[in-house]
Amino acid sequence: MEAVEIANTAINGTPPDLFGYLDYLVFTAILLISGAIGLFYWCLGEQSTKDFLMGGRKMGRFPVAVSLLAAFCSPVALLGIPAEIYSNGTLYALTVPSYILVAIVTAYFYQPVFYNLQLTSVNEYLELRFSKPVRIFASAIFSVQMVTYMATVVYVPAWALSEVTGIYFYFCVAAIFSIVVVYTVMGGIKSVVWTNVVQMGVVFAVMIAIVVKGFIDFDGGFGKIWNIAEENGRVEYFNFGLDPRTRHSIWGLWIGAFFMWLSIFGVNQVQVQRYLTLPNIGMAKCAILANSLGFVVILAVTCLAGLLINSKYSECDPIESKRVKTTDQLLPIFIIDTFGEKPGFLGLFVAAIFSGALSIVSSGLHSLATTTLEDYVKYFHPIIHDQTATKAVKISVLVYGLLSLGLVIVADQSGGISHLSLNILGIIGGPLLGVFTLGMFFPWCNSIGASFGMLASLGIMSWLGIGTSLATSRGQLVKSSLDVSVEECTYGYFTVPHETIRISESGGILEFYKISYLWYSLMGTVIAIVVGLLISFLSGKQDPSKLERNLISPPVDKFVKNYISSNIRARIGWDLGSHVEDHANYERNTTYGKLVVYKGTKELQQVQAS
């Protein structure tokens, strides 16, 4: 079928069966490779819990660095960034500096704390620093965050692909969860990381092929593509506006995005668990910094894809012409029009989108299973046999997979969850980043302050996120009142008649719901820190001298000791660990790498248990 015929068929609302035998072969082969990696590690024999969760802490820098990148290369990003460039312009590309800064801050300020303590669950830190209830609360909201996000990562691309290509929606969903659960249960963290490597290789190859083919087909080169973008108002070099309701501004992309990415790469279990699989802290830092380079490459490629889409459809918008329903379908329809006559490529593209989903879901399921064992199972059964622990982890993978699958089905039936899910990382990421920052940067914060700070932040951000979701689903979030005319345009054999769209006004409390998603994590972090410190000082602040030095970020402690006068240090009570005996006073569990026995003074036991 010719590309133009494909376009016409898709327009009429009955997506054709675009997959040929070669497409199915390519698509199936990519999925089978992921399953084969899990089978390979399963055939090596039963793994200990330490190996299943942490890879024996002997993973290599390259696979870990690539696996870290998988957090960015979700289908939401692969479909969303080109759509963002097409719809709102090139300003989003300026988020690069914030991401690079996040890699540096993560590598030197947050990651050393987790690595020096040799934790398995990041929430263990919150028990050591504050109390067990803080740990359990943080673990619970992380579980909600990841289950919801995984459902979104599957729902959005599966729906977009089914609408455009005709692939059955529930086939997409069932295939993703089935394959992920199988290879995660069989191979553990090693399987997850190495399948991430293969999947990211597919994503990179396909996205680069899209851009290269797009430039080859487009007469005039990059200069003409850029000129068309400028003519269509898609090029925006700088926007220093201070209005937080502006979707993207320099401040939002440099400051707001910094906290958004930091909540993901700095303290999120999915990412931190990968750092901790490496043999030493130097390799962990190297992997984190290398990951930032991969981010720059994939961001550049997806932004170029957005410019190519703009050039191809500059005279007939697929949204206005009703070829597609949402911007998430722009890249798939571009692939159909560009590669429709190339046997096998459409299957490769769908495999790339599936690969992005597989990467996110496998990482999420494995991390959730880890926190379930460490934060819940061992809470009720502190002493558990290794084989029993491994079985508990595998059962958890299956349970969380079914929960996410159920949420996808609910989303498909109700249609009301997608807007909230897209903001879930910011809604919950901010409170979590806030409580970890309180612990690592502010030695005066106590467990009461941490609890109230996290609770206040979560409450306010949930109100904002849920309100925004409801207002968006009702069509209330618009900027102004105006008439938008859709002129006649022709694509293939299809002509769209002239029509007028009326956009209504909004105001009042709805203006708060217009706050850009980029500011969510910053807002949540600031609320948690301010409330946490205030409550801590009102309820009796933590004495830093009774706090183990390893619980505070090393660069922060070093800066205060080297650059703050002794008089000021005495006034603020910065005398970390002076009443806590050396590390030789407690032992670490050799199997799970966490503190279990305290041999020091009674004071040390109280400090560590509180």
XYZ file of C-alpha atoms in Angstrom:
610
model
C 0.000 0.000 0.000
C 1.375 3.391 -0.947
C 2.054 5.942 1.811
C -0.626 8.293 0.528
C -3.200 5.489 0.555
C -2.194 4.620 4.102
C -2.728 8.229 5.109
C -6.171 8.355 3.528
C -7.304 5.134 5.175
C -6.155 6.300 8.607
C -7.973 9.596 8.134
C -11.355 7.967 7.656
C -11.215 6.601 11.182
C -10.577 2.937 10.345
C -6.846 2.342 10.837
C -5.608 -0.207 8.309
C -3.665 -3.347 9.052
C -0.314 -1.773 8.261
C 1.789 -4.629 9.569
C 3.134 -6.984 6.935
C 4.848 -10.275 7.605
C 8.264 -8.633 7.840
C 6.950 -6.063 10.327
C 5.580 -8.800 12.551
C 8.850 -10.706 12.235
C 10.970 -7.695 13.260
C 8.626 -6.717 16.077
C 8.456 -10.264 17.457
C 12.239 -10.718 17.208
C 12.912 -7.621 19.321
C 10.485 -8.786 22.004
C 11.898 -12.313 21.988
C 15.421 -10.975 22.535
C 14.269 -9.380 25.789
C 12.726 -12.654 26.899
C 15.856 -14.560 25.871
C 18.048 -12.429 28.137
C 15.867 -13.301 31.101
C 15.946 -16.966 30.110
C 19.754 -16.831 29.893
C 20.133 -15.642 33.481
C 17.487 -18.089 34.643
C 19.453 -20.951 33.048
C 22.557 -19.913 34.988
C 20.865 -21.201 38.123
C 18.981 -19.912 41.135
C 20.213 -16.493 42.218
C 20.582 -15.374 45.796
C 18.443 -12.455 46.923
C 21.513 -10.221 46.822
C 22.186 -11.204 43.206
C 18.533 -10.907 42.190
C 18.156 -7.422 43.677
C 21.625 -5.901 43.319
C 23.497 -8.081 40.824
C 25.997 -8.922 43.546
C 27.031 -5.235 43.349
C 29.302 -6.208 40.453
C 27.571 -4.659 37.448
C 29.548 -2.777 34.791
C 29.542 0.964 34.098
C 28.318 0.730 30.503
C 25.134 -1.317 31.034
C 24.238 0.684 34.148
C 24.747 4.012 32.367
C 22.515 2.870 29.497
C 19.944 1.512 31.932
C 19.851 4.886 33.696
C 19.040 6.521 30.365
C 15.991 4.285 30.029
C 14.251 6.469 32.633
C 14.274 9.328 30.126
C 13.531 7.268 26.993
C 10.001 6.346 27.971
C 7.375 6.174 25.212
C 5.839 9.311 26.712
C 9.114 11.155 25.992
C 9.734 9.546 22.590
C 6.257 10.492 21.400
C 5.923 13.619 23.517
C 9.109 15.571 22.749
C 8.588 15.667 18.956
C 4.965 16.643 19.649
C 6.168 19.324 22.082
C 8.508 20.837 19.480
C 5.758 20.686 16.852
C 3.120 22.241 19.073
C 5.006 24.655 21.337
C 8.351 25.332 19.710
C 12.035 24.669 20.242
C 12.449 26.192 23.702
C 12.203 22.796 25.387
C 15.642 21.883 24.015
C 17.182 24.343 26.475
C 16.544 21.908 29.327
C 19.992 20.382 28.650
C 21.918 22.503 31.221
C 19.543 21.503 34.018
C 19.957 17.823 33.230
C 23.751 18.014 33.198
C 23.698 19.876 36.530
C 21.408 17.179 37.937
C 23.959 14.513 36.979
C 26.698 16.417 38.826
C 24.604 17.068 41.937
C 23.396 13.457 42.012
C 26.908 12.055 41.620
C 28.525 14.198 44.328
C 25.788 15.196 46.797
C 23.146 12.448 46.970
C 24.611 9.240 45.614
C 27.615 9.080 48.029
C 25.244 8.930 51.018
C 23.384 5.901 49.654
C 26.580 4.251 48.465
C 28.513 4.711 51.715
C 25.646 3.172 53.668
C 25.408 0.306 51.130
C 21.625 0.304 51.220
C 19.265 -1.806 49.150
C 16.135 0.317 49.515
C 16.619 4.091 49.541
C 13.896 4.261 52.183
C 16.242 2.528 54.629
C 18.043 5.848 54.795
C 14.898 7.521 56.125
C 14.696 5.019 58.982
C 18.362 5.516 59.875
C 18.032 9.301 59.672
C 14.500 9.751 61.054
C 12.254 6.829 62.002
C 10.551 3.708 60.700
C 7.166 5.442 60.108
C 8.852 7.985 57.816
C 10.410 5.111 55.905
C 7.108 3.251 55.509
C 5.241 6.404 54.470
C 7.842 7.254 51.810
C 7.811 3.677 50.525
C 4.017 3.727 50.239
C 3.842 6.915 48.194
C 6.713 5.683 45.991
C 4.642 2.584 45.258
C 1.661 4.719 44.238
C 3.912 6.858 42.069
C 5.473 3.964 40.195
C 2.313 1.888 39.689
C 0.532 4.928 38.254
C 3.483 6.000 36.129
C 3.988 2.514 34.701
C 0.324 2.407 33.730
C 0.728 5.747 31.937
C 3.902 4.626 30.180
C 1.971 1.664 28.776
C -1.386 3.353 28.203
C -0.261 6.398 26.220
C 1.837 4.658 23.517
C -0.488 1.637 23.271
C -3.456 3.914 22.670
C -1.572 6.135 20.215
C -0.282 3.174 18.217
C -3.620 1.377 18.152
C -5.385 4.485 16.863
C -2.871 5.107 14.089
C -1.702 1.643 13.058
C -4.713 -0.505 13.890
C -2.801 -2.767 16.306
C -5.257 -3.979 18.930
C -4.895 -1.878 22.102
C -5.164 -4.725 24.590
C -2.673 -6.779 22.597
C -0.126 -3.982 23.076
C -0.837 -3.776 26.796
C -0.871 -7.525 27.423
C 2.325 -8.069 25.414
C 4.250 -5.444 27.377
C 3.273 -6.662 30.840
C 3.603 -10.360 29.989
C 7.108 -10.060 28.583
C 8.319 -7.740 31.332
C 7.050 -9.925 34.170
C 8.572 -13.039 32.625
C 12.104 -11.756 32.068
C 12.175 -9.770 35.315
C 11.142 -12.788 37.370
C 13.616 -15.050 35.566
C 16.699 -12.839 35.564
C 16.389 -10.152 38.229
C 18.402 -6.932 38.045
C 20.929 -8.364 35.570
C 18.156 -9.231 33.152
C 16.523 -5.827 33.621
C 19.754 -3.904 33.024
C 20.894 -5.888 29.980
C 17.470 -5.844 28.349
C 17.542 -2.083 28.903
C 20.785 -2.000 26.907
C 19.222 -3.885 23.989
C 16.022 -1.848 24.159
C 17.856 1.480 24.243
C 19.933 0.324 21.270
C 16.712 -0.213 19.316
C 15.374 3.181 20.395
C 18.553 5.004 19.374
C 18.759 3.205 16.030
C 15.134 3.908 15.114
C 15.142 7.565 16.180
C 18.368 8.259 14.295
C 16.974 6.468 11.212
C 13.845 8.624 11.388
C 15.872 11.818 11.430
C 18.289 10.721 8.697
C 15.472 9.578 6.381
C 13.557 12.756 7.101
C 16.500 14.921 6.056
C 17.115 12.828 2.949
C 13.503 13.163 1.835
C 13.242 16.865 2.591
C 14.680 19.055 -0.129
C 16.562 22.045 1.274
C 18.357 20.629 4.282
C 18.328 21.832 7.841
C 18.346 25.497 6.849
C 14.983 25.216 5.114
C 13.544 23.116 7.934
C 14.580 25.799 10.417
C 13.159 28.569 8.235
C 9.804 26.800 8.041
C 9.804 26.435 11.812
C 10.499 30.164 12.163
C 7.723 31.034 9.723
C 5.299 28.859 11.702
C 6.331 30.476 14.977
C 7.929 27.264 16.281
C 11.359 28.781 16.998
C 11.812 30.427 20.372
C 15.341 31.193 21.474
C 14.711 32.623 24.944
C 11.778 33.321 27.193
C 12.715 34.891 30.504
C 9.132 35.435 31.604
C 8.482 34.970 35.323
C 4.874 33.812 35.045
C 4.802 30.212 36.420
C 1.744 29.539 34.251
C 3.953 29.745 31.166
C 4.367 26.169 30.009
C 8.056 26.585 29.213
C 10.371 29.446 30.111
C 14.106 29.633 30.693
C 13.537 29.658 34.453
C 11.201 26.696 34.261
C 13.581 24.703 32.074
C 16.671 25.549 34.128
C 15.317 25.691 37.675
C 12.003 23.827 37.658
C 13.290 21.034 35.420
C 16.400 20.734 37.612
C 14.269 19.706 40.592
C 12.067 17.511 38.411
C 15.049 15.535 37.109
C 16.704 15.528 40.541
C 13.646 13.887 42.083
C 14.040 11.108 39.501
C 17.810 10.625 39.355
C 18.779 11.783 42.835
C 16.527 9.896 45.253
C 14.223 7.620 43.252
C 14.603 3.909 44.032
C 14.559 2.974 40.337
C 17.709 4.984 39.619
C 19.559 4.741 42.923
C 19.280 0.958 42.907
C 21.284 0.940 39.693
C 24.049 3.095 41.156
C 24.334 0.671 44.039
C 24.884 -2.336 41.753
C 28.322 -0.980 40.802
C 31.466 -2.195 42.633
C 32.725 1.211 43.778
C 31.654 4.810 44.108
C 33.953 6.015 41.327
C 32.258 3.757 38.787
C 28.861 4.951 40.020
C 29.793 8.590 39.441
C 31.167 7.739 36.003
C 27.919 5.981 35.019
C 25.796 8.903 36.200
C 27.818 11.473 34.261
C 27.944 9.269 31.138
C 24.180 8.989 31.271
C 23.905 12.767 30.843
C 25.716 12.536 27.500
C 23.215 9.966 26.279
C 20.426 12.285 27.349
C 21.828 15.085 25.188
C 21.937 12.794 22.160
C 18.387 11.464 22.502
C 17.029 14.946 23.246
C 18.703 16.320 20.110
C 17.321 13.505 17.955
C 13.752 13.812 19.263
C 13.821 17.600 18.872
C 14.997 17.216 15.261
C 12.148 14.772 14.701
C 9.754 17.454 15.927
C 11.167 19.972 13.441
C 10.821 17.437 10.625
C 7.189 16.817 11.530
C 6.579 20.567 11.481
C 8.150 20.864 8.029
C 6.227 17.939 6.582
C 2.842 19.130 7.839
C 3.413 22.883 7.723
C 0.574 23.323 5.230
C -1.892 20.854 6.718
C -1.930 20.220 10.446
C -2.805 16.539 11.136
C -4.654 17.604 14.303
C -6.821 20.185 12.573
C -7.390 17.945 9.579
C -8.574 15.194 11.946
C -5.954 12.723 10.753
C -4.959 12.167 14.359
C -6.736 12.866 17.637
C -3.846 13.932 19.878
C -0.277 15.152 19.534
C 0.965 11.765 20.838
C 0.033 10.362 17.413
C 2.092 12.851 15.397
C 5.288 10.806 15.321
C 3.497 7.529 14.421
C 1.639 9.187 11.524
C 4.919 10.774 10.393
C 6.508 7.307 10.350
C 3.609 5.931 8.318
C 3.915 8.715 5.744
C 7.718 8.536 5.617
C 8.386 4.799 5.875
C 5.030 3.314 4.875
C 6.548 1.735 1.781
C 9.563 0.306 3.637
C 8.797 -3.287 4.692
C 9.809 -3.987 8.261
C 10.454 -0.437 9.419
C 7.018 0.124 10.878
C 7.525 -3.046 12.915
C 10.902 -1.726 14.049
C 9.361 1.593 15.080
C 6.616 -0.098 17.082
C 9.305 -2.305 18.656
C 11.219 0.850 19.646
C 8.156 2.312 21.363
C 7.530 -1.029 23.049
C 11.198 -1.150 24.078
C 10.868 2.174 25.833
C 7.812 0.887 27.689
C 9.517 -2.415 28.539
C 12.505 -0.549 29.994
C 10.409 1.637 32.265
C 8.058 -1.128 33.402
C 10.802 -3.690 34.086
C 12.813 -1.162 36.098
C 9.712 -0.077 37.969
C 8.540 -3.600 38.796
C 11.967 -4.661 40.011
C 12.327 -1.559 42.197
C 8.861 -1.978 43.651
C 9.619 -5.598 44.461
C 12.835 -4.508 46.177
C 11.118 -1.930 48.384
C 8.347 -4.407 49.187
C 10.865 -6.918 50.523
C 13.035 -4.428 52.383
C 10.377 -2.043 53.674
C 7.396 -4.341 54.311
C 8.209 -8.063 54.353
C 11.224 -7.630 56.603
C 9.255 -5.292 58.824
C 7.099 -8.253 59.864
C 9.776 -10.934 59.326
C 13.207 -9.411 60.115
C 14.872 -12.820 59.826
C 13.872 -14.481 56.560
C 15.476 -17.332 54.629
C 17.214 -16.294 51.410
C 15.117 -18.531 49.143
C 11.918 -17.289 50.779
C 13.021 -13.680 50.263
C 13.712 -14.340 46.578
C 10.276 -15.922 46.142
C 8.671 -12.931 47.853
C 10.394 -10.589 45.413
C 9.243 -12.584 42.384
C 5.663 -12.721 43.650
C 5.815 -8.944 44.177
C 6.855 -8.446 40.549
C 3.785 -10.379 39.400
C 1.422 -8.554 41.787
C 2.632 -5.075 40.804
C 2.432 -6.039 37.146
C -1.201 -7.030 37.574
C -1.946 -3.816 39.489
C -0.507 -1.669 36.708
C -2.332 -3.720 34.089
C -5.584 -3.202 35.976
C -4.955 0.546 36.127
C -4.427 0.622 32.350
C -7.792 -1.082 31.867
C -9.445 1.412 34.229
C -7.838 4.291 32.334
C -9.093 2.927 29.035
C -12.626 2.554 30.361
C -12.833 5.890 32.188
C -10.494 8.047 30.124
C -9.880 10.191 33.208
C -6.505 9.107 34.525
C -4.020 10.085 31.845
C -3.726 13.797 32.719
C -3.076 13.054 36.391
C -0.610 10.280 35.567
C 1.484 12.538 33.376
C 2.070 14.805 36.401
C 2.515 12.001 38.949
C 6.318 12.233 38.951
C 6.143 15.865 40.020
C 3.257 15.427 42.466
C 5.028 12.707 44.450
C 8.624 13.330 43.363
C 8.706 16.744 45.079
C 7.696 15.488 48.557
C 10.156 12.582 48.310
C 13.010 14.826 47.177
C 12.110 17.206 49.994
C 12.309 14.605 52.776
C 15.617 13.166 51.520
C 17.046 16.676 51.184
C 15.920 17.458 54.733
C 17.820 14.422 55.933
C 21.028 14.958 53.975
C 21.369 18.746 54.102
C 19.700 19.826 57.359
C 20.992 17.951 60.440
C 18.564 19.836 62.726
C 15.465 18.230 61.170
C 13.844 15.590 63.349
C 11.453 12.771 62.510
C 8.354 14.812 63.439
C 9.402 17.604 61.086
C 10.183 15.152 58.296
C 6.774 13.484 58.671
C 4.791 16.711 58.679
C 6.894 18.201 55.879
C 6.317 15.229 53.610
C 2.620 15.050 54.498
C 2.019 18.788 53.904
C 3.878 18.689 50.606
C 2.030 15.603 49.401
C -1.340 17.085 50.372
C -0.822 20.399 48.591
C 0.722 18.863 45.490
C -2.031 16.234 45.272
C -4.659 18.970 45.422
C -2.872 20.831 42.632
C -2.336 17.732 40.498
C -5.839 16.308 40.871
C -7.409 19.723 40.311
C -5.334 20.242 37.186
C -6.288 16.789 35.896
C -10.002 17.376 36.419
C -9.896 20.855 34.895
C -7.971 19.550 31.885
C -10.393 16.680 31.297
C -13.281 19.178 31.396
C -11.590 21.474 28.876
C -11.354 24.363 31.344
C -7.652 25.100 31.070
C -7.320 27.575 28.224
C -5.452 30.855 27.955
C -7.917 33.283 26.447
C -11.139 33.703 24.476
C -10.738 33.690 20.726
C -11.923 32.125 17.497
C -9.553 29.742 15.753
C -10.187 29.133 12.067
C -9.152 25.913 10.389
C -8.596 26.589 6.707
C -9.166 24.066 3.950
C -6.227 21.759 3.453
C -5.643 18.635 1.443
C -3.568 15.603 2.316
C -3.675 12.601 0.057
C -7.273 12.309 -1.073
C -8.761 14.014 1.954
C -9.999 17.600 2.222
C -11.005 19.292 5.469
C -13.794 21.890 5.211
C -13.521 25.277 6.875
C -14.734 25.310 10.469
C -14.539 27.540 13.524
C -13.522 26.370 16.992
C -14.595 28.364 20.030
C -12.257 28.429 23.017
C -13.750 29.505 26.340
C -12.224 31.616 29.069
C -10.996 30.567 32.480
C -10.169 32.387 35.669
C -10.190 32.314 39.465
C -8.816 29.156 41.026
C -8.288 27.700 37.557
C -5.296 30.011 37.204
C -3.492 27.945 39.852
C -4.117 24.838 37.765
C -2.291 26.474 34.869
C 1.026 26.351 36.733
C 3.522 24.562 34.508
C 4.312 20.958 35.348
C 7.987 21.957 35.470
C 7.448 23.694 38.812
C 5.713 20.799 40.570
C 8.829 19.112 41.963
C 10.336 22.422 43.107
C 7.113 23.407 44.849
C 6.816 20.034 46.570
C 10.461 20.119 47.668
C 10.281 23.649 49.069
C 7.043 22.935 50.964
C 8.533 19.792 52.523
C 11.734 21.590 53.576
C 10.062 24.711 54.979
C 7.371 22.828 56.911
C 9.857 20.173 58.023
C 12.324 22.671 59.461
C 9.607 24.774 61.085
C 8.023 21.783 62.839
C 11.453 20.461 63.821
C 12.428 23.673 65.616
C 9.009 23.957 67.266
C 9.071 20.359 68.494
C 12.731 20.242 69.536
C 15.333 20.050 66.815
C 17.656 17.132 66.255
C 21.044 17.490 67.966
C 23.617 17.180 65.137
C 26.249 15.879 67.567
C 24.115 12.764 68.043
C 23.800 12.184 64.310
C 26.008 9.759 62.415
C 28.194 11.728 59.994
C 27.502 9.317 57.096
C 23.859 10.382 57.095
C 24.752 13.896 55.891
C 25.864 14.704 52.334
C 29.704 14.722 52.382
C 30.183 17.934 50.321
C 27.800 19.799 52.640
C 29.679 18.693 55.750
C 33.013 19.462 54.112
C 31.902 22.941 53.039
C 30.667 23.854 56.519
C 33.841 22.569 58.187
C 36.204 24.294 55.725
C 34.470 27.582 55.020
C 32.308 28.368 58.056
C 34.026 29.782 61.139
C 34.158 27.690 64.299
C 32.082 30.302 66.157
C 29.226 30.043 63.663
C 29.488 26.242 63.629
C 29.187 26.225 67.397
C 26.141 28.503 67.291
C 24.324 26.359 64.743
C 25.400 23.162 66.464
C 27.277 21.713 63.479
C 29.327 19.113 65.302
C 28.258 15.979 63.489
C 28.749 12.670 65.230
C 30.784 13.928 68.191
C 28.635 11.791 70.532
C 28.416 8.834 68.189
C 31.107 6.193 68.263
C 33.031 5.089 65.207
C 31.605 2.740 62.548
C 33.287 -0.166 64.306
C 30.554 0.038 66.932
C 27.976 -1.507 64.653
C 27.913 -4.283 62.110
C 26.336 -4.676 58.712
C 24.326 -7.620 57.536
C 26.549 -9.311 54.949
C 23.652 -10.568 52.851
C 21.560 -7.446 52.430
C 24.102 -4.747 53.266
C 22.058 -2.906 55.895
C 22.457 -2.001 59.544
C 20.994 -4.684 61.774
C 23.119 -4.884 64.958
C 24.169 -1.973 67.129
C 26.968 -2.628 69.622
C 27.722 0.910 70.656
C 26.512 2.905 73.577
C 22.883 3.224 74.547
C 22.987 6.706 73.081
C 24.094 5.327 69.681
C 21.264 2.805 69.721
C 18.731 5.515 70.419
C 20.106 7.762 67.681
C 20.057 5.039 65.044
C 16.636 3.693 66.056
C 14.904 7.082 66.246
